[in-house]
Amino acid sequence: MHKVIHLDTARTSYILDVLPTGHLANLYYGKRLRTMDDYEPLRQKNVVPYGTMVNVSQEYRNIGLDDQCLEYSGLGKGDYREPAIELIFADGSRTTDFRFSSMRSYRGRPSEASLPSALGGETDLETTEVTLQDTERGLSLVLSYCVYAKHDVITRFATLRNNGEEPVRVGRLMSAQLDLFGGSWNFVTFDGCWAYERERNDRPVRPGIYVNDSKTGNSSNRHNPFIMLTADDCTEDSGECYASNLIYSGNHAEIVEATYQGKVRLLTGINPSGFEWFLKEGQTFSTPEAVLSYSAAGLNELSRNMHRFVQDFIVRGEWQHRERPVLINNWEATDFDFDTRKLLALAKEAANLGIELFVLDDGWFGARDDDTSSLGDWTVNEKKLPGGIAGLVPKINALGLTFGIWVEPEMINENSELYRAHPDWAVATPGRAPAYGRNQFVLDLTMPEVRAHLVEAMTDVFSQGKIEYVKWDMNRNISDAYSGGLSPERQGEFHHRYLLGLYEILAELVRRFPKILFESCASGGNRFDLGMLCYMPQAWTSDDTDAYARLTIQGGSSYGYPQSVMGAHVSASPNMQTLRASTIETRFNVAAFGLLGYELDLTILSPFDKKAIREQVAFYKKHRKLLQFGRFIRVPDRLDKAKIIWAVVSDDGSEAIAGLFQGSARIGLGQDLLTVPGLEPGASFTVNGRPQFINVKAFGNLVNRVLPVKIRGDGVIHTVLSSHYMFRMATEEYRANGDLLSKYGIKLIPQFSGTGYNDKIRIFSDYGSRLYVIDAAG
Ligand code: GLA
């Protein structure tokens, strides 16, 4: 019984088939194919049984499941690869056998969902549901495919229903299985640690099993759920590649298994490790939604598919497509040590510089003067802030700034009123002393009373005054997973139920406060995922605010996530995390490719820095739409791989901003080529270097080589000049056609290399950078 299901997006096709045995097979996922009268050419020819093959039925002796491209595999019937589903029946048996039963398609998406899911209505997508059945055990499994044709994205999830007479324990239920046939692939993951998140790592897929996963209770800074499979010859602008992400914020796994028969399996979903779900008769369990995309034209196109999908169907609400404010955050400026006077001084300076939103970070509540106490006690510390938040907000507003606040609702300190009242609300395993993280415990969000408490506590916090932004933090991984509210056979549900609890709280708070701009944070990027982005339109990318490190962090994140969700701040130099010194201009140039904020003590800056910042903020506001929502492109530098070029290009290719960044300066590599793909080929453009300023202190004793007047290097005059004198970087102005800019690039004026200086030399030095504004020539 062959039955072909052919799904198309604008540029891709996804084709399913039913094997003669009734098992659902994957015929194809890749570049768009026409619908065919006969799909035989795509079918594997199963002619004779061979070797150690196990065949599911004697009727089809030539078909062994182990060597097919299947759509959703179980255990026990001869497919020995990593399964998508693992069940334990009441009798202890584990064999499953799901076969095709029916399918239906309709415009739009299913309406009910227990988990955050992508948006979209009848005009955006078509859903195809394929129902499989394990008739011997009374189970049905619905595989849903939501086809977003215009975005070249297909999302998938699975729903298991127990129609049998006994409960079933679910050990594994993945969101998607994708079996590819042939090809030579690389498994690309985005890994890291605290303050160094989502660095791209490529590894060739050889026969074997590869796992990318998280067991921390969140999607983690170690291994993000966004992954790619890229062909060996794939580059930023050519070649085949697949992307997969998960709308989920908890323990996940992406498993790749390659066999000697040239099959490559990708699984993504809830991490089976530590997971078990007790599914009673009549109950259903739905997986998180996986987001898949394919491109035949390289990684930038794949990223664009994911970016647009995130912007149009993940982020939602008031702020979905709205430009985000430039903010000042007091964390790296004051730490816990602040009072009203300090905050207002900071806010006043911020307002002077054109900044729009003031964010009060950790330390405003309970008795929190360091990180050992008060999480859970969400009442204002009147010693630091007499008159409370209610008194502070109008003062901030009077300066012309909106107000935002930091909270970490999911956590509790032992030293808090809340813990003294409800010690049983903290996650702990009976009979074991719980482990600490940043001196705190995690609240048990599987408990309804904890959730109800948090919704009300946060409602109070957000109602103290005109609060227009909230930074929702989560600063430790979960340990000692166990809930006093769950029966022993349900303890394997803990992590998933924690997420369900969190999502319930977030849904309610977003419903109550639809105008607040929420930013998700978890010690930086420890929960940087599509699940959180369904509630919070943006996320704090990393606790590492160092500009040079951010090139790797934001660059890695950009494969799967648009810059419109990435918080990026200018902080002090030397940097608080790396102690690396970098110029105020480079710190801005990197942050400009994200949601700009400042996170440093503005009150102690030199006039030079303040003037530079005022210009930066004005520049950012002027180009904000393009910087935040333009098409983000990683431009391969054809001259020097150590340099990084990023660009944001408007959808119609009529304008762009590019950034050129370097690490350590190298003599001999001072020539740069600026390429900006995506521009309208036939149009003519002007390219202007952003006016940038150099602090003359940077020259030391060489200052006389660049200044017309003679002064003593490092002398008093030099010091005075360095804090006041705005030494301009060379003016750069070019004209070029779109096709030249897109393909070959402009040769820029050279970098300083020690043998003379004039106004046609670009001073770049270590960690140097410049932004270029590309406009249609008038
Ligand atoms: C986390 C966040 C920081 C800051 C601190 C405050 O580390 O990532 O941005 O909010 O907590 O304690």
XYZ file of C-alpha atoms in Angstrom, residues 206-650:
445
model
C 30.914 9.407 10.234
C 29.090 6.170 10.946
C 28.300 6.438 14.638
C 26.080 8.248 17.128
C 26.417 11.892 18.130
C 24.479 13.593 20.884
C 23.878 17.298 21.546
C 21.861 17.685 24.723
C 21.082 19.404 27.958
C 20.388 17.894 31.371
C 20.519 21.131 33.364
C 16.762 21.680 33.532
C 16.995 24.495 30.992
C 17.990 24.547 27.341
C 21.475 25.414 28.619
C 24.528 27.446 27.735
C 26.342 24.164 27.019
C 24.475 22.944 23.973
C 21.721 25.015 22.391
C 18.786 23.105 20.848
C 19.451 24.839 17.519
C 21.616 22.585 15.306
C 22.465 22.233 11.633
C 23.463 19.498 9.219
C 25.635 20.971 6.505
C 27.006 19.386 3.354
C 30.799 19.214 3.083
C 30.884 21.944 0.454
C 28.349 24.184 2.166
C 29.421 27.793 2.772
C 27.627 30.928 3.911
C 26.334 31.503 0.406
C 26.205 28.119 -1.280
C 25.460 24.491 -0.650
C 22.940 22.303 1.087
C 22.083 22.593 4.756
C 19.345 21.724 7.243
C 18.469 23.494 10.464
C 16.498 22.219 13.430
C 15.381 24.020 16.543
C 12.951 23.222 19.317
C 10.261 25.389 20.892
C 11.282 24.264 24.346
C 13.291 25.587 27.271
C 14.144 22.410 29.147
C 16.267 19.275 28.800
C 16.521 18.500 25.114
C 18.443 16.103 22.886
C 19.493 16.230 19.262
C 20.817 12.857 18.245
C 22.487 12.070 14.931
C 23.138 8.489 13.908
C 24.852 7.561 10.659
C 24.925 3.993 9.391
C 27.077 2.045 6.970
C 24.123 1.964 4.590
C 24.410 5.706 4.012
C 21.473 6.686 6.188
C 21.705 9.651 8.535
C 19.082 9.999 11.241
C 18.411 13.207 13.143
C 16.202 13.192 16.236
C 15.210 16.206 18.262
C 12.993 16.481 21.301
C 12.821 16.236 25.080
C 15.970 14.575 26.403
C 15.099 10.925 27.132
C 17.752 10.932 29.860
C 15.958 11.422 33.186
C 12.569 11.629 31.496
C 9.578 9.361 31.948
C 5.878 10.108 31.568
C 3.104 8.008 33.053
C 0.353 7.950 30.441
C -2.908 6.633 31.754
C -5.710 5.090 29.708
C -7.453 7.779 27.666
C -4.650 10.348 28.103
C -2.494 12.025 25.493
C 1.011 13.440 25.561
C 2.247 16.018 23.069
C 5.866 16.819 22.373
C 7.344 20.279 21.974
C 7.333 21.582 18.416
C 10.455 21.183 16.277
C 11.256 23.787 13.629
C 12.945 22.489 10.473
C 14.306 24.284 7.459
C 16.409 23.419 4.453
C 18.374 25.565 2.042
C 20.212 24.683 -1.155
C 21.865 28.111 -1.108
C 24.016 28.086 2.008
C 23.920 29.121 5.626
C 22.900 32.754 5.266
C 19.707 31.706 3.528
C 19.094 29.025 6.155
C 19.578 31.642 8.877
C 17.222 33.997 7.100
C 14.537 31.301 7.082
C 14.965 30.783 10.817
C 15.153 34.529 11.560
C 11.977 35.356 9.713
C 10.203 32.454 11.312
C 11.244 33.631 14.783
C 10.178 37.203 14.000
C 6.824 36.293 12.456
C 5.725 33.159 14.307
C 7.634 32.825 17.600
C 7.894 36.338 19.027
C 4.423 37.761 19.577
C 2.403 40.476 21.232
C 2.791 44.223 21.429
C 6.553 44.150 20.794
C 6.655 41.565 18.020
C 7.742 43.874 15.194
C 8.230 46.977 17.290
C 11.540 48.786 17.590
C 13.129 48.231 21.001
C 14.331 51.047 23.254
C 17.988 51.818 23.954
C 18.510 51.011 27.619
C 20.833 51.675 30.515
C 21.202 48.827 32.992
C 22.782 49.508 36.385
C 24.211 46.005 36.990
C 27.756 46.433 35.697
C 27.642 50.064 36.868
C 26.736 49.577 40.534
C 26.443 45.861 41.312
C 24.323 45.580 44.522
C 25.683 48.831 45.847
C 23.192 51.578 44.999
C 20.650 53.975 46.429
C 18.160 56.421 44.933
C 20.795 59.126 44.539
C 23.137 56.886 42.551
C 20.373 55.555 40.356
C 19.050 58.991 39.557
C 22.536 60.278 38.722
C 22.949 57.370 36.322
C 19.510 57.919 34.823
C 20.139 61.633 34.389
C 23.352 61.024 32.505
C 21.628 58.345 30.402
C 18.846 60.738 29.472
C 21.469 63.335 28.478
C 22.979 60.833 26.096
C 19.666 59.973 24.442
C 19.063 56.650 26.192
C 15.378 55.751 26.532
C 14.866 53.050 29.164
C 16.309 52.708 32.664
C 16.616 49.137 33.977
C 17.014 48.547 37.685
C 18.805 45.215 38.053
C 19.355 42.879 41.007
C 19.428 44.142 44.600
C 16.319 46.329 44.973
C 14.308 43.949 47.176
C 14.387 42.276 50.610
C 17.772 42.672 52.287
C 19.733 41.850 49.172
C 23.166 43.427 49.389
C 24.885 40.426 47.853
C 23.758 37.135 46.345
C 23.296 35.249 49.611
C 19.797 36.354 50.524
C 16.268 37.544 49.761
C 15.314 35.768 46.533
C 11.630 35.105 47.151
C 11.013 38.327 49.094
C 9.792 40.640 46.368
C 9.219 43.723 48.512
C 11.324 46.793 48.011
C 14.341 47.547 50.187
C 13.307 50.906 51.632
C 16.790 51.507 53.009
C 18.165 51.703 49.493
C 15.042 53.111 47.890
C 12.928 55.118 50.346
C 9.503 55.563 48.812
C 9.928 52.295 46.956
C 9.600 51.590 43.270
C 6.394 53.598 43.284
C 8.427 56.633 44.376
C 11.352 55.991 42.036
C 9.529 55.463 38.737
C 8.032 58.984 38.431
C 11.485 60.449 39.091
C 12.976 58.351 36.322
C 10.056 59.201 34.037
C 10.540 62.890 34.807
C 14.045 62.599 33.346
C 12.489 61.336 30.122
C 13.215 57.628 30.603
C 10.859 54.694 30.875
C 11.442 52.235 33.702
C 12.181 48.515 33.836
C 13.000 46.081 36.605
C 14.894 42.821 37.233
C 13.306 39.769 38.878
C 14.337 36.166 39.413
C 10.995 34.621 40.374
C 11.851 30.932 40.021
C 14.441 31.055 42.812
C 14.603 31.158 46.576
C 17.390 31.845 49.053
C 17.530 29.860 52.281
C 17.914 33.252 53.924
C 14.504 34.643 52.959
C 11.102 35.096 54.528
C 9.639 32.893 51.821
C 11.954 29.987 52.644
C 11.273 30.304 56.355
C 7.529 30.136 55.595
C 7.677 27.428 52.893
C 10.866 25.359 53.019
C 8.999 22.594 51.173
C 8.637 24.832 48.101
C 12.329 24.465 47.248
C 13.295 21.588 44.976
C 14.991 18.853 47.001
C 15.171 15.080 47.105
C 13.944 13.555 50.380
C 16.740 12.281 52.586
C 19.436 14.237 50.734
C 20.889 17.659 51.424
C 20.201 19.703 48.286
C 23.034 21.166 46.233
C 23.395 24.959 46.056
C 24.007 27.196 43.054
C 24.791 30.889 43.594
C 23.617 30.295 47.203
C 20.089 29.588 46.039
C 17.522 26.858 45.441
C 14.954 26.451 42.686
C 11.253 26.749 43.482
C 9.156 23.707 42.648
C 7.028 25.007 39.791
C 5.308 21.641 39.448
C 3.291 22.625 42.564
C 0.103 24.598 41.817
C 0.382 26.618 45.046
C 3.887 27.774 44.104
C 2.684 28.852 40.684
C -0.297 30.703 42.131
C 1.986 32.454 44.615
C 4.438 33.534 41.910
C 1.756 34.917 39.623
C 0.419 37.076 42.437
C 3.870 38.082 43.730
C 4.935 39.178 40.235
C 1.625 40.901 39.611
C 2.369 42.978 42.717
C 5.912 43.741 41.535
C 4.787 44.756 38.059
C 1.999 46.912 39.455
C 4.179 49.021 41.805
C 4.471 51.784 39.262
C 4.653 52.311 35.550
C 6.852 49.316 34.747
C 7.438 48.997 31.018
C 10.173 46.374 30.858
C 11.016 43.283 32.913
C 14.252 41.284 32.900
C 13.273 37.761 33.989
C 16.380 35.996 35.252
C 17.125 32.356 36.187
C 20.545 31.940 37.688
C 21.116 28.308 38.437
C 20.731 24.886 36.939
C 18.323 22.453 38.509
C 19.708 19.743 40.780
C 18.119 17.216 43.153
C 15.122 16.978 40.802
C 12.140 15.718 42.787
C 8.763 17.045 43.764
C 6.912 16.328 47.002
C 3.750 16.969 45.020
C 4.277 14.056 42.602
C 3.811 10.339 43.250
C 6.918 8.111 42.961
C 5.984 6.802 39.484
C 5.683 10.383 38.260
C 9.099 11.668 39.411
C 10.442 11.207 35.866
C 7.968 13.911 34.864
C 9.578 16.503 37.103
C 11.636 18.427 34.568
C 8.921 18.587 31.947
C 6.305 19.551 34.526
C 8.633 22.308 35.745
C 8.558 23.748 32.214
C 4.806 23.325 31.935
C 4.504 25.202 35.239
C 6.828 27.961 34.085
C 4.968 28.361 30.798
C 1.657 28.552 32.652
C 3.007 31.362 34.854
C 4.461 33.246 31.902
C 1.282 32.929 29.852
C -0.733 34.391 32.710
C 1.673 37.273 33.379
C 1.910 38.155 29.699
C -1.890 38.113 29.583
C -2.072 40.432 32.602
C 0.710 42.735 31.388
C 0.539 42.711 27.598
C 2.397 45.998 27.228
C 5.494 45.075 29.213
C 8.601 44.287 27.172
C 10.007 41.095 28.749
C 13.634 40.073 28.372
C 14.555 36.494 29.181
C 17.836 36.001 31.010
C 19.481 32.995 32.623
C 22.969 33.972 33.804
C 23.140 35.403 30.309
C 22.334 32.785 27.692
C 21.550 29.675 29.746
C 17.945 29.592 28.499
C 18.216 31.228 25.101
C 15.587 29.350 23.133
C 12.372 29.499 21.155
C 10.259 28.436 24.146
C 11.146 31.543 26.149
C 10.864 33.711 23.044
C 7.194 32.744 22.778
C 6.643 34.830 25.933
C 9.549 37.242 25.902
C 10.422 39.075 22.695
C 14.111 39.301 23.541
C 16.855 37.593 25.544
C 20.072 38.562 27.281
C 22.598 36.958 24.976
C 25.470 36.478 27.405
C 26.878 37.739 30.693
C 30.059 38.341 28.710
C 29.774 41.916 27.443
C 33.307 42.005 26.001
C 33.034 43.221 22.398
C 35.570 40.804 20.938
C 34.068 37.786 22.731
C 30.634 38.953 21.596
C 31.706 38.537 17.961
C 31.829 34.797 18.585
C 28.780 34.736 20.855
C 26.467 36.912 18.737
C 27.925 35.468 15.539
C 27.254 31.898 16.718
C 23.780 32.820 17.925
C 23.005 34.430 14.560
C 22.834 31.077 12.779
C 19.526 30.318 14.427
C 18.347 33.562 16.028
C 17.787 37.046 14.597
C 19.518 40.084 16.043
C 16.057 41.382 16.999
C 16.044 38.994 19.982
C 19.635 39.557 21.169
C 20.349 41.966 24.010
C 23.806 43.546 23.407
C 25.320 46.123 25.743
C 28.242 48.512 25.731
C 30.073 48.008 29.024
C 33.208 49.382 30.645
C 36.783 48.947 29.452
C 38.675 46.983 30.625
C 35.795 44.567 30.429
C 34.383 43.148 33.675
C 34.540 39.515 32.474
C 37.706 39.353 30.347
C 39.671 42.421 31.513
C 40.206 43.114 27.807
C 40.436 46.755 26.816
C 38.592 47.873 23.726
C 37.548 51.253 22.401
C 34.145 52.757 23.061
C 33.515 52.664 19.302
C 34.213 48.942 18.899
C 32.061 48.179 21.917
C 29.236 50.035 20.209
C 29.869 48.628 16.741
C 29.411 45.075 18.038
C 26.400 45.929 20.224
C 24.771 47.780 17.307
C 24.131 44.373 15.705
C 21.744 43.573 18.524
C 19.341 45.352 20.873
C 21.497 48.177 22.126
C 21.980 48.918 25.772
C 24.635 50.539 27.954
C 25.745 48.830 31.122
C 28.453 50.940 32.739
C 28.771 53.864 35.097
C 28.045 56.772 32.784
C 28.603 59.272 35.578
C 32.361 58.711 35.686
C 33.020 58.743 31.946
C 35.267 61.297 30.290
C 33.726 63.979 28.066
C 35.279 62.064 25.123
C 33.352 58.887 25.940
C 30.126 60.771 26.586
C 30.306 62.609 23.299
C 31.054 59.344 21.477
C 28.097 57.651 23.190
C 25.726 60.506 22.382
C 26.631 60.139 18.708
C 26.280 56.348 18.877
C 22.820 56.491 20.382
C 21.686 59.011 17.776
C 23.140 56.835 14.995
C 21.476 53.723 16.383
C 18.086 55.408 16.704
C 18.328 56.753 13.164
C 19.060 53.292 11.739
C 17.239 51.275 14.361
C 14.731 49.566 12.105
C 17.451 48.285 9.814
C 19.803 47.335 12.653
C 17.141 45.462 14.613
C 15.008 43.967 11.854
C 17.090 44.032 8.666
C 18.271 40.811 7.104
C 21.395 39.752 9.027
C 24.240 38.373 6.908
C 27.570 36.887 7.938
C 29.836 37.967 5.091
C 32.734 35.633 4.340
C 35.890 37.782 4.160
C 37.603 36.663 0.983
C 40.855 38.336 1.918
C 41.393 37.491 5.547
C 39.443 34.820 7.396
C 40.443 36.256 10.767
C 38.351 39.356 10.130
C 34.627 39.397 10.596
C 32.111 41.226 8.453
C 28.469 41.435 9.407
C 25.781 43.236 7.486
C 22.133 44.078 7.900
C 20.331 44.614 4.631
C 16.808 45.876 4.041
